[in-house]
Amino acid sequence: MKTSKEYKESLKKMRPNIYKFGELIKDVTVHPATKRTVNGHAQIFDAAQKDVYKDILTTKSNLTGKQVVRYLSILSSAEDMINNVKMKRLMFNLTGTCTGGRCAGFNALNAMWAATFDMDKDLGTDYHKRLKAWLKDAQERDITIAGALTDPKGDRSKSPSQQEDPDMNLHIVKEKEDGIIVRGAKVMICGIAAANEIFIMPGTGYKEEDKDYAVSFVIPRDIEGLTIVEARHPSDLRELENDFDIPVEIGGITQAYLLFEDVFIPKERVFMNGEFKYSLKAVMNFIAPYRAAIGGCVAGQGDLMIGAAALIARANGLSEKVFREKITQMIINNETTFGMGIAASVLGRKHSSGVWIPNQLISNVNKVHVGTLPYETKRITQDIAGGIGETGCLPSCKDINNSEYGDLLKKYLSANCTGEDRAKISRFIEWLTIGAGVPGCMHGGGSPDGAKLMINAKSDIDHFIELAKRLINLKEDV
Amino acid sequence: MKTSKEYKESLKKMRPNIYKFGELIKDVTVHPATKRTVNGHAQIFDAAQKDVYKDILTTKSNLTGKQVVRYLSILSSAEDMINNVKMKRLMFNLTGTCTGGRCAGFNALNAMWAATFDMDKDLGTDYHKRLKAWLKDAQERDITIAGALTDPKGDRSKSPSQQEDPDMNLHIVKEKEDGIIVRGAKVMICGIAAANEIFIMPGTGYKEEDKDYAVSFVIPRDIEGLTIVEARHPSDLRELENDFDIPVEIGGITQAYLLFEDVFIPKERVFMNGEFKYSLKAVMNFIAPYRAAIGGCVAGQGDLMIGAAALIARANGLSEKVFREKITQMIINNETTFGMGIAASVLGRKHSSGVWIPNQLISNVNKVHVGTLPYETKRITQDIAGGIGETGCLPSCKDINNSEYGDLLKKYLSANCTGEDRAKISRFIEWLTIGAGVPGCMHGGGSPDGAKLMINAKSDIDHFIELAKRLINLKEDV
Amino acid sequence: MKTSKEYKESLKKMRPNIYKFGELIKDVTVHPATKRTVNGHAQIFDAAQKDVYKDILTTKSNLTGKQVVRYLSILSSAEDMINNVKMKRLMFNLTGTCTGGRCAGFNALNAMWAATFDMDKDLGTDYHKRLKAWLKDAQERDITIAGALTDPKGDRSKSPSQQEDPDMNLHIVKEKEDGIIVRGAKVMICGIAAANEIFIMPGTGYKEEDKDYAVSFVIPRDIEGLTIVEARHPSDLRELENDFDIPVEIGGITQAYLLFEDVFIPKERVFMNGEFKYSLKAVMNFIAPYRAAIGGCVAGQGDLMIGAAALIARANGLSEKVFREKITQMIINNETTFGMGIAASVLGRKHSSGVWIPNQLISNVNKVHVGTLPYETKRITQDIAGGIGETGCLPSCKDINNSEYGDLLKKYLSANCTGEDRAKISRFIEWLTIGAGVPGCMHGGGSPDGAKLMINAKSDIDHFIELAKRLINLKEDV
Amino acid sequence: MKTSKEYKESLKKMRPNIYKFGELIKDVTVHPATKRTVNGHAQIFDAAQKDVYKDILTTKSNLTGKQVVRYLSILSSAEDMINNVKMKRLMFNLTGTCTGGRCAGFNALNAMWAATFDMDKDLGTDYHKRLKAWLKDAQERDITIAGALTDPKGDRSKSPSQQEDPDMNLHIVKEKEDGIIVRGAKVMICGIAAANEIFIMPGTGYKEEDKDYAVSFVIPRDIEGLTIVEARHPSDLRELENDFDIPVEIGGITQAYLLFEDVFIPKERVFMNGEFKYSLKAVMNFIAPYRAAIGGCVAGQGDLMIGAAALIARANGLSEKVFREKITQMIINNETTFGMGIAASVLGRKHSSGVWIPNQLISNVNKVHVGTLPYETKRITQDIAGGIGETGCLPSCKDINNSEYGDLLKKYLSANCTGEDRAKISRFIEWLTIGAGVPGCMHGGGSPDGAKLMINAKSDIDHFIELAKRLINLKEDV
């Protein structure tokens, strides 16, 4: 397994094809717009070596029997899935935010593990064999893999083939002997800057007329024909300043737009090529573990909000005991999304390919919690912080260090600690609740409304009606 | 294992010592105040024989290797505990409400399994041996066992020995060669009328001056010196009428006050006798599985609320689709308490006695949800039901069957089904949400405030602070 | 104005036509099923004479200039409407629950005051003149008037004339020279037992084919051809027992089913007779003040829940300070529904008939709060009460007074006060939260879903869109 | 009354003493960090001239009888206060965010109007006369006045005089014949950049030992010895870029730190000078109207969130009808804070000085709602917006306009409208919910916890207990 240094080296070697603010980022490991997310991902490599984290971050490869990072493994049991939820919480604890350059790719390869198995069995294709071969190689190289599902979609009231512009969803434009050519885009993709490769999957289920959109493959991030533009996020210009107004150096989030201009994908990296009937299944396989594990993500960030809230309370000269009821509510919120992730894990089932699929009903219930509870946790954090933390209402680092009036600011910012430290904690609360550290937990892995559709699909109202009728001995068919 | 008929026979044989409304109940299996809860418990015996429920309701005895009802087993693994949560949901599905005459006893014997093991190991007592012997016998007799912890307590600002009247908490008044004599009361005890025996435990942790209150034992329900008075519950007088104004015949809840007037307990049935240091531990052992599993209970009743709400919607001539968003919220509430129970189960640990103790933090978070979410589910049920279901706003059975105007009532109550069936469904909603079927989920197994104390005790704020400080590289000790 | 004694005399004189439990109630002022609501209404007569309440409970008649009870007045200003909201809160404070035998009638006469004014102006009818004459007489007689809108409705997917049985909504079956004959029913009508007369109005807006259903009139409660059956409510059989298991003697709620079997209504008491176009307007006029004022009702009951919660806390030996955060939330809930009622009042407008119509948007927002916040207040009350209050989990009065074991129960129920008083307070909490005192605030005056339809109808989304477009200078028509 | 042009001229003439990012802002009307808030305030001058807004934005001076902007008037009646609430909502509608450079000053002058009246009456001072003279002049000059209460406070567990550094709260350091000299700071002060003058008040009530902190006065913003540093807010660096990544040009928020280095205040502008007993009263006078009116503020911003949510739904090709339930909830939230503001207004009382003081209980309940409901409204806005709106997850303007790949971005951002407009709407949602437009509604005008203290202080629990005892005829004094 790689060291964090080797990981960064691997990124440095890649062709620059990522832009932000209209400019090409030459080295993602040092550019201020991307270095924090790279640092966050690098922490995984360091932590995987530590005894205390090893059980969570690594596992035995089902292909080779060697110890590999969990992000490159196949989830084969409830225990694996539970460790996945714990891993997400841990990584948010260590980096403060999302390490999407490993997480969605991990999900995608597991989802396609099952889908390719089914296709090969039903259709006699060799997608599963290809995936196996690639994965074995990926484990050996210990690479980071982002995952990409979301298409631009265009007019949401029309299917891909009905769109005026056929490119509004990523699609196959040409099939060749040795591979396929694809065009379109994937948007809002997390962690691209920290990824060596990108795993592409359909964004939804497709019908026959949309079969060109049923496509899955994996590519190096710097493949020819792919242009990447990083999206903005709150207060992202501060990241260019490199002072404590962005208080976190060892973690950061990026979300990118991937522009595919007739990109050639060699056959051995293609895992779905028009088999539209398997697209919905693949997406379902993706959803269950994602929506279970994201409960660990937001719990992990919630842990930091508790820490930050307790810190600012002390910095203000108050005991966190004053806020006991509020902190208890934060804990309840964290443990609820975490616990529901665990429950979805354990109530899952084994797919015939060997992949463990968490319980869909509980996973999707968790997605609804993930789209609401962290908002309450953030609100409480701001509530405890006082006005200084709510919108980060204090002067800039530049002002605090100004030679004329900076000392006055430091004096007036001090309370039960130095003014600078109180400023830093306040900035951290801003970063966590309304700044650059806020992950997209509401829509990441699909929206709460999509989750509610799944909840209904997975619930049998008639069963509940029968239970009620039996209990009151109601014979009439109402 | 007994049949339901044999179970009822076993109850019939007991000495009548239960009162309600000032009168002695001669036969709990036929008296209208108690027969419904007996019927509910009887369902367990029938269901345990059915293939579809066997895995949930029975398990192998760790004492004899024979198949026994789960309620008489030792919880030895996460899987056992998960099945416990599922069993609770199932029993609420089948009976509509609480079968407390097996559930709390089951919890108590598991809690004392661990506590007696510790005492024997530390103090050289033989409590664990006694418990084992009794349990083996109990399994052979396939008896139902209620559990009793709650003391009257008197003035809550004083400890047991400080109370003006020493009887305000159950205590040992005399030690004899062959046993002990106890006096006092246990109150609000569920399922007594359906129980063959009662397992007594301390209600809280005690200090040395209160050591006479650290007492645990098991007794036949009809032991000499014990007088039992059943508490009222909402609309309980209707139970005496035996028509569909109480629409459920095969389930019901009772909660009793147990009055101990110098009751003699033979030695071999005593499992704690003054060892005050072990009282808190015993209570903690009780709390964790109870507060995990109660999530299954309220989910099971919530399932019926969904069924009832969908039924009344149809009866009113509306599709339940109109109420989709509301029903989704009910599902979310149910799956949350159920899922958190599962999570607490799986994140538990094995005690050296072999008992599996669920995760305290998650169990107690679940208790808070159990004290809030079912209230929302009830509110939504009433919302969907319309005015007729909110407070059961329709004439009595007697009126509906009145020879003069009953036909008019039937006519005006009819909608998309007969008036009688619409009335019955409405009464069921009343029963579930504001009537005789409402279990005490807020305070059963301890109050939400008690759970919050545990949540705080089990959370390490300093750990969260350290995570935050590390992330923003804060050196100062704030 | 009448004394409470004279009021009761007026009820005694009426023809018995009210049934419950299959039996005719001969005297509503002494029968245990109805006497409590009569006592509650009687309190209004007493309170109206007291200086401290006079400003709220009485006002000057716009017909005669004489001081009359507010319940028989025309709401002519924001101030009148504000006093209406305050009156509702006061009456719940004094009686513990609903005095529906004056409140809905008051609303109905005001709604029809406007509707009859419009009809007379537009159509040359003389309904307004009739209403005026009747009201003047009603003020002189100082009568109590219930109001009745809700029809049985039958299959909700069909309009009245489409129902298989035309009687599923109250309708005109014959027009005669001197009046009309009506048939059908009105259901779930509050306070009938305490009313001298009943004001009938359409339950919704009607189209031309349903014009026979557009009918409004006022009748003595004991009119020939009208049979009344009282609905059940939680724990209503206890009311027949007359001990402290129903702890409130001076207030109570009843809801009745009115069965009209070809009832003749003399012309001068008819205020709408087929003018279907005015039915919706009439209902809207009813809704606005009702949904504003009901915020006072639930706040008034919420005040008692705070009182009861503080009492039981003390009775248990705890300070209500322990529960400060919870009590604060109860206050917030109460003041929110009360405040929103006040806001709806003041933001209203004057109808050309002189009636003040509260703001529909705010009134309907308040109805949503009234269908949710009191449920939280009840939950908190039970939370503070402990297990004894949650479902009233203590033995019956009969048991507490039993000669054999009653003293033991009294002993064990005592805490920081006598056992009897603690029992009484616990019963009061049961009565307020899950017993006979719970009013139908969710659906009374229409359901939350109906209110949401009104909220949407009264909100102009395009206006909000225009505000947004202007602010960001967006020119495209999206 | 001034035109917006004259208003801007008045700002241009002032001495530059405002800094941000370590640099002096030479002209607040054109500097990108301050011009948007100036534009927002300028809109008031334009709107006040328009017929449609005149009744809300202007009123008759009680000093001169001339029409003046409402912001410079004395609130003399419930109607005035209601118009204040409406004015706040209107200004948020027009500017998108806070116009704090008029609002807090308006509150402060009204609070001190009452306090100075009391002091003059009790102590024979001439503060009220001074205030009157200044206000008359201010009305003639039609100036904008910010208000400043919040001190840095230092260690919150100590009073001002106990602090190690006496400057942690603003205080009088010297009294002179013709005025006073003050030192210290006021922090997080809204709208300073748009203000001509600043009204200073105590931040809390003081005891005798802290009497030097009981000080109130009004100063030109550019007074000698005052240094102002603007605080950061989310995404504030984007404001320097001047493209549509900050989509609002005609509104903006600033919050400043005011550093007083021995500033001389002439006598005639001093309204409190050590009269510590009046400091708490003054603060209470400030709190009531502020916490009532802020309900209008957040409702006004909520209106824009509804507009923005409906716009993005359409832009995405979806009808806002899909989101009807969510939009209804947004409306409910808006009308609740607005309605509670109206209710607090109308239930107020007239102070002997002529100032109308809104109801403290309802005002403070509203503050709690203001600290919670807008968070839900924001969450729903992000929910409806989809991933693109949640954290503004789309490339920067610079990227969208990039010559190489900008066209691709525009293509993929387009849906049911052009890509640019969809981007702009998304940025607006980011601005409103997690960007530069978010006002500090949680702590502005004091924290929710402070409001809860007031709610308790203004509620008489014993009164509620007496109501409960009377109803159940409980004689014992529990």
JSON list of N, CA and C in Angstrom, two decimals, chain D residues 203-234:
[
{"chain": "D", "resi": 203, "resn": "GLY", "atom": "N", "xyz": [-25.43, 47.57, 26.38]},
{"chain": "D", "resi": 203, "resn": "GLY", "atom": "CA", "xyz": [-25.74, 46.25, 25.86]},
{"chain": "D", "resi": 203, "resn": "GLY", "atom": "C", "xyz": [-26.53, 45.39, 26.83]},
{"chain": "D", "resi": 204, "resn": "THR", "atom": "N", "xyz": [-26.57, 45.82, 28.09]},
{"chain": "D", "resi": 204, "resn": "THR", "atom": "CA", "xyz": [-27.30, 45.03, 29.09]},
{"chain": "D", "resi": 204, "resn": "THR", "atom": "C", "xyz": [-27.56, 45.93, 30.29]},
{"chain": "D", "resi": 205, "resn": "GLY", "atom": "N", "xyz": [-28.20, 45.38, 31.34]},
{"chain": "D", "resi": 205, "resn": "GLY", "atom": "CA", "xyz": [-28.42, 46.16, 32.55]},
{"chain": "D", "resi": 205, "resn": "GLY", "atom": "C", "xyz": [-27.19, 46.14, 33.43]},
{"chain": "D", "resi": 206, "resn": "TYR", "atom": "N", "xyz": [-26.94, 47.24, 34.11]},
{"chain": "D", "resi": 206, "resn": "TYR", "atom": "CA", "xyz": [-25.73, 47.34, 34.94]},
{"chain": "D", "resi": 206, "resn": "TYR", "atom": "C", "xyz": [-26.08, 47.65, 36.39]},
{"chain": "D", "resi": 207, "resn": "LYS", "atom": "N", "xyz": [-25.14, 47.24, 37.27]},
{"chain": "D", "resi": 207, "resn": "LYS", "atom": "CA", "xyz": [-25.26, 47.59, 38.68]},
{"chain": "D", "resi": 207, "resn": "LYS", "atom": "C", "xyz": [-24.36, 48.79, 38.98]},
{"chain": "D", "resi": 208, "resn": "GLU", "atom": "N", "xyz": [-24.42, 49.24, 40.23]},
{"chain": "D", "resi": 208, "resn": "GLU", "atom": "CA", "xyz": [-23.72, 50.48, 40.56]},
{"chain": "D", "resi": 208, "resn": "GLU", "atom": "C", "xyz": [-22.23, 50.44, 40.22]},
{"chain": "D", "resi": 209, "resn": "GLU", "atom": "N", "xyz": [-21.59, 49.30, 40.51]},
{"chain": "D", "resi": 209, "resn": "GLU", "atom": "CA", "xyz": [-20.13, 49.25, 40.29]},
{"chain": "D", "resi": 209, "resn": "GLU", "atom": "C", "xyz": [-19.77, 49.36, 38.80]},
{"chain": "D", "resi": 210, "resn": "ASP", "atom": "N", "xyz": [-20.76, 49.17, 37.95]},
{"chain": "D", "resi": 210, "resn": "ASP", "atom": "CA", "xyz": [-20.51, 49.25, 36.52]},
{"chain": "D", "resi": 210, "resn": "ASP", "atom": "C", "xyz": [-21.10, 50.51, 35.91]},
{"chain": "D", "resi": 211, "resn": "LYS", "atom": "N", "xyz": [-21.30, 51.54, 36.73]},
{"chain": "D", "resi": 211, "resn": "LYS", "atom": "CA", "xyz": [-22.06, 52.67, 36.21]},
{"chain": "D", "resi": 211, "resn": "LYS", "atom": "C", "xyz": [-21.35, 53.41, 35.07]},
{"chain": "D", "resi": 212, "resn": "ASP", "atom": "N", "xyz": [-20.05, 53.30, 34.99]},
{"chain": "D", "resi": 212, "resn": "ASP", "atom": "CA", "xyz": [-19.36, 53.97, 33.88]},
{"chain": "D", "resi": 212, "resn": "ASP", "atom": "C", "xyz": [-19.71, 53.35, 32.53]},
{"chain": "D", "resi": 213, "resn": "TYR", "atom": "N", "xyz": [-20.32, 52.19, 32.61]},
{"chain": "D", "resi": 213, "resn": "TYR", "atom": "CA", "xyz": [-20.69, 51.50, 31.37]},
{"chain": "D", "resi": 213, "resn": "TYR", "atom": "C", "xyz": [-22.11, 51.84, 30.92]},
{"chain": "D", "resi": 214, "resn": "ALA", "atom": "N", "xyz": [-22.83, 52.54, 31.81]},
{"chain": "D", "resi": 214, "resn": "ALA", "atom": "CA", "xyz": [-24.21, 52.93, 31.48]},
{"chain": "D", "resi": 214, "resn": "ALA", "atom": "C", "xyz": [-24.16, 54.23, 30.70]},
{"chain": "D", "resi": 215, "resn": "VAL", "atom": "N", "xyz": [-24.01, 54.10, 29.38]},
{"chain": "D", "resi": 215, "resn": "VAL", "atom": "CA", "xyz": [-23.80, 55.30, 28.58]},
{"chain": "D", "resi": 215, "resn": "VAL", "atom": "C", "xyz": [-24.51, 55.15, 27.24]},
{"chain": "D", "resi": 216, "resn": "SER", "atom": "N", "xyz": [-25.11, 56.28, 26.84]},
{"chain": "D", "resi": 216, "resn": "SER", "atom": "CA", "xyz": [-25.80, 56.29, 25.55]},
{"chain": "D", "resi": 216, "resn": "SER", "atom": "C", "xyz": [-25.56, 57.63, 24.87]},
{"chain": "D", "resi": 217, "resn": "PHE", "atom": "N", "xyz": [-25.33, 57.57, 23.57]},
{"chain": "D", "resi": 217, "resn": "PHE", "atom": "CA", "xyz": [-25.09, 58.82, 22.82]},
{"chain": "D", "resi": 217, "resn": "PHE", "atom": "C", "xyz": [-25.23, 58.54, 21.34]},
{"chain": "D", "resi": 218, "resn": "VAL", "atom": "N", "xyz": [-25.18, 59.61, 20.57]},
{"chain": "D", "resi": 218, "resn": "VAL", "atom": "CA", "xyz": [-25.25, 59.44, 19.12]},
{"chain": "D", "resi": 218, "resn": "VAL", "atom": "C", "xyz": [-24.09, 60.21, 18.48]},
{"chain": "D", "resi": 219, "resn": "ILE", "atom": "N", "xyz": [-23.47, 59.60, 17.48]},
{"chain": "D", "resi": 219, "resn": "ILE", "atom": "CA", "xyz": [-22.28, 60.22, 16.86]},
{"chain": "D", "resi": 219, "resn": "ILE", "atom": "C", "xyz": [-22.34, 60.12, 15.34]},
{"chain": "D", "resi": 220, "resn": "PRO", "atom": "N", "xyz": [-21.68, 61.06, 14.68]},
{"chain": "D", "resi": 220, "resn": "PRO", "atom": "CA", "xyz": [-21.47, 60.87, 13.24]},
{"chain": "D", "resi": 220, "resn": "PRO", "atom": "C", "xyz": [-20.59, 59.64, 13.06]},
{"chain": "D", "resi": 221, "resn": "ARG", "atom": "N", "xyz": [-20.82, 58.93, 12.01]},
{"chain": "D", "resi": 221, "resn": "ARG", "atom": "CA", "xyz": [-20.05, 57.71, 11.78]},
{"chain": "D", "resi": 221, "resn": "ARG", "atom": "C", "xyz": [-18.56, 57.99, 11.67]},
{"chain": "D", "resi": 222, "resn": "ASP", "atom": "N", "xyz": [-18.22, 59.21, 11.20]},
{"chain": "D", "resi": 222, "resn": "ASP", "atom": "CA", "xyz": [-16.81, 59.51, 10.92]},
{"chain": "D", "resi": 222, "resn": "ASP", "atom": "C", "xyz": [-16.17, 60.36, 12.01]},
{"chain": "D", "resi": 223, "resn": "ILE", "atom": "N", "xyz": [-16.71, 60.25, 13.21]},
{"chain": "D", "resi": 223, "resn": "ILE", "atom": "CA", "xyz": [-16.19, 61.05, 14.34]},
{"chain": "D", "resi": 223, "resn": "ILE", "atom": "C", "xyz": [-14.71, 60.73, 14.57]},
{"chain": "D", "resi": 224, "resn": "GLU", "atom": "N", "xyz": [-13.98, 61.72, 15.04]},
{"chain": "D", "resi": 224, "resn": "GLU", "atom": "CA", "xyz": [-12.55, 61.55, 15.34]},
{"chain": "D", "resi": 224, "resn": "GLU", "atom": "C", "xyz": [-12.35, 60.49, 16.42]},
{"chain": "D", "resi": 225, "resn": "GLY", "atom": "N", "xyz": [-11.39, 59.62, 16.24]},
{"chain": "D", "resi": 225, "resn": "GLY", "atom": "CA", "xyz": [-11.05, 58.62, 17.26]},
{"chain": "D", "resi": 225, "resn": "GLY", "atom": "C", "xyz": [-11.77, 57.30, 17.06]},
{"chain": "D", "resi": 226, "resn": "LEU", "atom": "N", "xyz": [-12.67, 57.27, 16.11]},
{"chain": "D", "resi": 226, "resn": "LEU", "atom": "CA", "xyz": [-13.40, 56.02, 15.85]},
{"chain": "D", "resi": 226, "resn": "LEU", "atom": "C", "xyz": [-12.83, 55.33, 14.61]},
{"chain": "D", "resi": 227, "resn": "THR", "atom": "N", "xyz": [-12.36, 54.10, 14.80]},
{"chain": "D", "resi": 227, "resn": "THR", "atom": "CA", "xyz": [-11.90, 53.27, 13.69]},
{"chain": "D", "resi": 227, "resn": "THR", "atom": "C", "xyz": [-12.88, 52.13, 13.51]},
{"chain": "D", "resi": 228, "resn": "ILE", "atom": "N", "xyz": [-13.24, 51.88, 12.25]},
{"chain": "D", "resi": 228, "resn": "ILE", "atom": "CA", "xyz": [-14.26, 50.87, 11.98]},
{"chain": "D", "resi": 228, "resn": "ILE", "atom": "C", "xyz": [-13.65, 49.77, 11.10]},
{"chain": "D", "resi": 229, "resn": "VAL", "atom": "N", "xyz": [-13.84, 48.53, 11.52]},
{"chain": "D", "resi": 229, "resn": "VAL", "atom": "CA", "xyz": [-13.38, 47.41, 10.69]},
{"chain": "D", "resi": 229, "resn": "VAL", "atom": "C", "xyz": [-14.58, 46.53, 10.36]},
{"chain": "D", "resi": 230, "resn": "GLU", "atom": "N", "xyz": [-14.78, 46.29, 9.09]},
{"chain": "D", "resi": 230, "resn": "GLU", "atom": "CA", "xyz": [-15.92, 45.45, 8.68]},
{"chain": "D", "resi": 230, "resn": "GLU", "atom": "C", "xyz": [-15.58, 43.98, 8.92]},
{"chain": "D", "resi": 231, "resn": "ALA", "atom": "N", "xyz": [-16.55, 43.24, 9.43]},
{"chain": "D", "resi": 231, "resn": "ALA", "atom": "CA", "xyz": [-16.39, 41.80, 9.60]},
{"chain": "D", "resi": 231, "resn": "ALA", "atom": "C", "xyz": [-16.55, 41.10, 8.25]},
{"chain": "D", "resi": 232, "resn": "ARG", "atom": "N", "xyz": [-16.01, 39.90, 8.19]},
{"chain": "D", "resi": 232, "resn": "ARG", "atom": "CA", "xyz": [-16.23, 39.05, 7.02]},
{"chain": "D", "resi": 232, "resn": "ARG", "atom": "C", "xyz": [-17.65, 38.49, 7.09]},
{"chain": "D", "resi": 233, "resn": "HIS", "atom": "N", "xyz": [-18.13, 38.01, 5.99]},
{"chain": "D", "resi": 233, "resn": "HIS", "atom": "CA", "xyz": [-19.33, 37.16, 6.00]},
{"chain": "D", "resi": 233, "resn": "HIS", "atom": "C", "xyz": [-19.14, 36.13, 4.91]},
{"chain": "D", "resi": 234, "resn": "PRO", "atom": "N", "xyz": [-20.00, 35.11, 4.87]},
{"chain": "D", "resi": 234, "resn": "PRO", "atom": "CA", "xyz": [-19.78, 34.02, 3.91]},
{"chain": "D", "resi": 234, "resn": "PRO", "atom": "C", "xyz": [-19.61, 34.55, 2.48]}
]
